[in-house]
Short mmCIF file of C-alpha atoms in Angstrom, two decimals:
data_model
loop_
_atom_site.label_atom_id
_atom_site.label_comp_id
_atom_site.label_asym_id
_atom_site.label_seq_id
_atom_site.Cartn_x
_atom_site.Cartn_y
_atom_site.Cartn_z
CA SER A 843 -52.74 -57.23 -86.11
CA GLN A 844 -50.58 -57.71 -89.18
CA LYS A 845 -51.86 -60.16 -91.74
CA ILE A 846 -50.26 -61.71 -94.78
CA GLU A 847 -52.23 -63.51 -97.42
CA GLN A 848 -50.94 -65.55 -100.28
CA ASN A 849 -53.95 -65.76 -102.46
CA SER A 850 -53.44 -69.13 -104.06
CA GLU A 851 -52.92 -72.23 -102.01
CA ALA A 852 -51.84 -74.08 -105.11
CA LEU A 853 -50.72 -73.16 -108.60
CA ASN A 854 -50.24 -75.66 -111.43
CA ILE A 855 -48.40 -74.60 -114.56
CA GLN A 856 -46.72 -76.14 -117.57
CA GLU A 857 -42.95 -76.31 -117.83
CA GLY A 858 -41.51 -73.29 -119.59
CA LYS A 859 -44.30 -70.92 -118.54
CA THR A 860 -43.98 -68.06 -116.06
CA ALA A 861 -45.36 -68.65 -112.58
CA THR A 862 -46.70 -65.59 -110.77
CA LEU A 863 -47.41 -65.76 -107.04
CA THR A 864 -49.12 -63.03 -105.03
CA CYS A 865 -48.57 -61.83 -101.48
CA ASN A 866 -50.82 -59.21 -99.87
CA TYR A 867 -50.46 -57.72 -96.42
CA THR A 868 -52.52 -55.48 -94.15
CA ASN A 869 -52.08 -53.39 -91.02
CA TYR A 870 -48.39 -53.01 -91.56
CA SER A 871 -45.84 -51.02 -93.51
CA PRO A 872 -42.76 -53.23 -93.75
CA ALA A 873 -39.41 -51.79 -94.68
CA TYR A 874 -38.78 -54.92 -96.70
CA LEU A 875 -40.23 -58.24 -97.69
CA GLN A 876 -38.67 -61.64 -98.28
CA TRP A 877 -39.50 -64.74 -100.29
CA TYR A 878 -38.55 -68.25 -99.26
CA ARG A 879 -38.83 -71.69 -100.80
CA GLN A 880 -39.89 -74.65 -98.69
CA ASP A 881 -39.69 -78.26 -99.80
CA PRO A 882 -41.73 -80.95 -97.97
CA GLY A 883 -40.33 -81.71 -94.53
CA ARG A 884 -37.55 -79.12 -94.87
CA GLY A 885 -36.83 -75.68 -93.53
CA PRO A 886 -37.48 -72.49 -95.53
CA VAL A 887 -34.67 -71.42 -97.86
CA PHE A 888 -34.15 -67.74 -98.61
CA LEU A 889 -34.62 -66.60 -102.19
CA LEU A 890 -34.95 -62.82 -102.42
CA LEU A 891 -35.29 -59.72 -100.26
CA ILE A 892 -36.78 -56.47 -101.57
CA ARG A 893 -36.77 -53.12 -99.80
CA GLU A 894 -39.68 -50.68 -99.72
CA ASN A 895 -37.82 -48.23 -101.96
CA GLU A 896 -37.16 -50.90 -104.58
CA LYS A 897 -39.85 -51.56 -107.15
CA GLU A 898 -38.31 -54.72 -108.52
CA LYS A 899 -35.51 -57.17 -107.83
CA ARG A 900 -34.16 -59.98 -109.98
CA LYS A 901 -32.03 -63.06 -109.46
CA GLU A 902 -31.54 -65.41 -112.37
CA ARG A 903 -35.05 -66.62 -113.33
CA LEU A 904 -36.67 -65.03 -110.28
CA LYS A 905 -38.24 -61.59 -110.10
CA VAL A 906 -39.95 -59.87 -107.18
CA THR A 907 -41.96 -56.66 -107.21
CA PHE A 908 -43.06 -54.64 -104.19
CA ASP A 909 -45.93 -52.16 -104.36
CA THR A 910 -46.27 -50.40 -101.00
CA THR A 911 -49.36 -48.53 -102.19
CA LEU A 912 -51.22 -51.73 -103.02
CA LYS A 913 -49.51 -53.52 -100.10
CA GLN A 914 -48.62 -56.30 -102.45
CA SER A 915 -45.63 -58.27 -103.69
CA LEU A 916 -45.53 -60.41 -106.81
CA PHE A 917 -43.05 -63.25 -107.24
CA HIS A 918 -42.30 -64.50 -110.73
CA ILE A 919 -40.42 -67.57 -111.92
CA THR A 920 -39.74 -67.41 -115.64
CA ALA A 921 -39.06 -70.46 -117.81
CA SER A 922 -40.30 -72.66 -114.99
CA GLN A 923 -38.95 -76.18 -114.54
CA PRO A 924 -40.28 -79.22 -112.66
CA ALA A 925 -37.46 -78.65 -110.15
CA ASP A 926 -39.15 -75.36 -109.21
CA SER A 927 -42.04 -77.33 -107.72
CA ALA A 928 -42.20 -76.37 -104.04
CA THR A 929 -44.10 -74.16 -101.62
CA TYR A 930 -43.15 -70.49 -101.81
CA LEU A 931 -43.50 -68.36 -98.70
CA CYS A 932 -43.78 -64.61 -98.41
CA ALA A 933 -42.41 -63.11 -95.17
CA LEU A 934 -42.40 -59.69 -93.52
CA ASP A 935 -40.12 -58.47 -90.76
CA ARG A 936 -42.45 -57.67 -87.91
CA GLY A 937 -40.76 -57.17 -84.61
CA SER A 938 -37.94 -54.96 -83.53
CA GLN A 939 -35.73 -58.03 -83.27
CA GLY A 940 -36.13 -59.21 -86.82
CA ASN A 941 -38.68 -61.96 -86.37
CA LEU A 942 -40.61 -62.85 -89.51
CA ILE A 943 -44.31 -63.23 -90.18
CA PHE A 944 -44.95 -65.79 -92.87
CA GLY A 945 -47.81 -66.27 -95.24
CA LYS A 946 -49.27 -69.73 -95.53
CA GLY A 947 -47.50 -70.23 -98.84
CA THR A 948 -48.40 -71.15 -102.38
CA LYS A 949 -47.66 -74.69 -103.51
CA LEU A 950 -46.33 -74.53 -107.05
CA SER A 951 -46.41 -77.60 -109.28
CA VAL A 952 -44.63 -77.42 -112.62
CA LYS A 953 -45.65 -80.20 -115.00
CA PRO A 954 -43.28 -81.40 -117.72
CA GLU B 1295 -21.63 -72.94 -97.35
CA PRO B 1296 -22.40 -72.31 -93.68
CA GLU B 1297 -25.63 -73.83 -92.41
CA VAL B 1298 -27.80 -74.08 -89.34
CA THR B 1299 -27.91 -77.61 -87.97
CA GLN B 1300 -30.62 -79.08 -85.78
CA THR B 1301 -30.79 -82.29 -83.77
CA PRO B 1302 -32.58 -84.58 -83.54
CA SER B 1303 -34.36 -84.64 -86.89
CA HIS B 1304 -37.27 -86.51 -85.34
CA GLN B 1305 -38.32 -86.83 -81.70
CA VAL B 1306 -41.22 -88.84 -80.34
CA THR B 1307 -42.18 -88.17 -76.74
CA GLN B 1308 -44.94 -89.01 -74.34
CA MET B 1309 -47.33 -86.30 -73.25
CA GLY B 1310 -46.07 -84.58 -70.10
CA GLN B 1311 -42.41 -85.33 -70.80
CA GLU B 1312 -39.74 -82.70 -71.23
CA VAL B 1313 -37.93 -82.34 -74.55
CA ILE B 1314 -34.89 -80.35 -75.58
CA LEU B 1315 -34.39 -79.42 -79.20
CA ARG B 1316 -30.90 -78.43 -80.20
CA CYS B 1317 -29.52 -76.06 -82.80
CA VAL B 1318 -26.11 -74.87 -83.89
CA PRO B 1319 -26.55 -71.47 -85.59
CA ILE B 1320 -24.11 -70.05 -88.12
CA SER B 1321 -21.02 -69.00 -86.21
CA ASN B 1322 -20.84 -65.25 -86.95
CA HIS B 1323 -24.57 -64.68 -86.59
CA LEU B 1324 -25.88 -62.66 -83.66
CA TYR B 1325 -29.65 -63.15 -83.80
CA PHE B 1326 -31.29 -66.49 -83.14
CA TYR B 1327 -34.87 -67.62 -83.47
CA TRP B 1328 -37.21 -70.55 -83.00
CA TYR B 1329 -40.21 -71.03 -85.23
CA ARG B 1330 -42.70 -73.86 -85.44
CA GLN B 1331 -44.94 -75.22 -88.17
CA ILE B 1332 -47.90 -77.40 -87.36
CA LEU B 1333 -48.66 -79.78 -90.22
CA GLY B 1334 -50.44 -77.94 -93.01
CA GLN B 1335 -50.16 -74.56 -91.29
CA LYS B 1336 -47.93 -71.54 -91.66
CA VAL B 1337 -44.52 -71.07 -90.11
CA GLU B 1338 -45.04 -69.24 -86.79
CA PHE B 1339 -42.57 -67.20 -84.76
CA LEU B 1340 -41.91 -68.41 -81.22
CA VAL B 1341 -38.97 -66.48 -79.79
CA SER B 1342 -35.96 -64.37 -80.67
CA PHE B 1343 -32.70 -64.33 -78.75
CA TYR B 1344 -29.91 -61.77 -78.80
CA ASN B 1345 -27.02 -60.95 -76.53
CA ASN B 1346 -27.77 -63.97 -74.32
CA GLU B 1347 -31.34 -63.07 -73.56
CA ILE B 1348 -34.81 -63.32 -75.02
CA SER B 1349 -35.51 -60.20 -77.05
CA GLU B 1350 -39.04 -60.98 -78.16
CA LYS B 1351 -41.53 -63.81 -77.82
CA SER B 1352 -44.94 -64.64 -79.22
CA GLU B 1353 -48.08 -65.56 -77.30
CA ILE B 1354 -47.35 -69.20 -78.16
CA PHE B 1355 -44.13 -69.07 -76.12
CA ASP B 1356 -45.66 -69.55 -72.68
CA ASP B 1357 -44.10 -70.71 -69.41
CA GLN B 1358 -43.72 -74.24 -70.75
CA PHE B 1359 -41.06 -73.05 -73.17
CA SER B 1360 -37.55 -71.83 -72.48
CA VAL B 1361 -34.46 -71.14 -74.55
CA GLU B 1362 -30.82 -71.19 -73.70
CA ARG B 1363 -27.45 -70.65 -75.28
CA PRO B 1364 -25.38 -72.76 -72.92
CA ASP B 1365 -22.08 -72.21 -74.74
CA GLY B 1366 -20.74 -70.31 -77.69
CA SER B 1367 -22.31 -72.54 -80.31
CA ASN B 1368 -25.50 -74.31 -79.18
CA PHE B 1369 -28.97 -72.81 -78.94
CA THR B 1370 -31.68 -74.94 -77.32
CA LEU B 1371 -35.44 -74.91 -76.99
CA LYS B 1372 -36.92 -76.75 -74.03
CA ILE B 1373 -40.54 -77.71 -73.63
CA ARG B 1374 -41.11 -78.66 -70.00
CA SER B 1375 -44.30 -80.68 -70.14
CA THR B 1376 -45.29 -81.52 -73.69
CA LYS B 1377 -48.88 -81.50 -74.85
CA LEU B 1378 -50.39 -83.18 -77.88
CA GLU B 1379 -50.76 -79.79 -79.55
CA ASP B 1380 -47.01 -79.22 -79.34
CA SER B 1381 -46.60 -81.74 -82.17
CA ALA B 1382 -45.05 -79.77 -85.02
CA MET B 1383 -41.88 -79.09 -86.96
CA TYR B 1384 -39.60 -76.79 -84.99
CA PHE B 1385 -37.16 -74.66 -86.93
CA CYS B 1386 -34.16 -72.82 -85.62
CA ALA B 1387 -32.98 -69.80 -87.58
CA SER B 1388 -30.16 -67.30 -87.35
CA ARG B 1389 -29.42 -63.92 -88.90
CA GLU B 1390 -26.19 -62.00 -89.20
CA ARG B 1391 -27.90 -58.70 -88.46
CA GLN B 1392 -31.24 -57.72 -87.00
CA LYS B 1393 -32.79 -56.50 -90.22
CA ASN B 1394 -32.27 -56.30 -93.92
CA THR B 1395 -30.71 -59.73 -94.14
CA GLU B 1396 -32.01 -63.14 -94.83
CA ALA B 1397 -32.74 -65.71 -92.15
CA PHE B 1398 -30.99 -69.06 -92.40
CA PHE B 1399 -33.17 -71.93 -91.27
CA GLY B 1400 -32.19 -75.37 -90.09
CA GLN B 1401 -33.81 -78.50 -91.47
CA GLY B 1402 -36.09 -78.74 -88.47
CA THR B 1403 -36.96 -81.20 -85.74
CA ARG B 1404 -40.22 -83.05 -86.16
CA LEU B 1405 -41.69 -83.37 -82.67
CA THR B 1406 -44.44 -85.92 -82.20
CA VAL B 1407 -46.19 -86.00 -78.83
CA VAL B 1408 -48.16 -89.19 -78.16
#
């Protein structure tokens, strides 16, 4: 069955540094991959979607890469701020009806 | 900005009771979903709904669960006889298209079964 792993459960960094989060998947070849942000007690909020034929995608301070050979996506937040502190979820489209498989998430803490 | 709304935000129920969780998806979206998240665990797919019928469901979505779109706006999840292990956050989501678009999630209903 398809598996997604987000290698770090938690990541602590200093404000202003770049946060890099990793998502690995197995037994699947997704056409695209998505990243979401989840705050405590709230629903996931969409951040970025990257297609299999795109190596990299950017949105403001966010950057996502997608390596289909390594079966890996990296998610970067540059010039991180305390407000970026949240859990970041990687998600793949699995079924024919667009349901998502989520990783367990990486909890990012940005210290001032 | 359009959003998915869910009610109630918190529901406490006795084991064995029926609960109905309600959602209003974004109006021009065609694909609707329920997910759940047990405390400390990952977000898990339950069921997808399109064209007024279930299009896919996970092994979690057993006979105790049902979904309905009773009118043009509401989308409900019913759990017939709740168990302690049904305690979780339940998220409704909708998508404009089947693929290649983001999913919009509601804020969730926290279901506590006692």
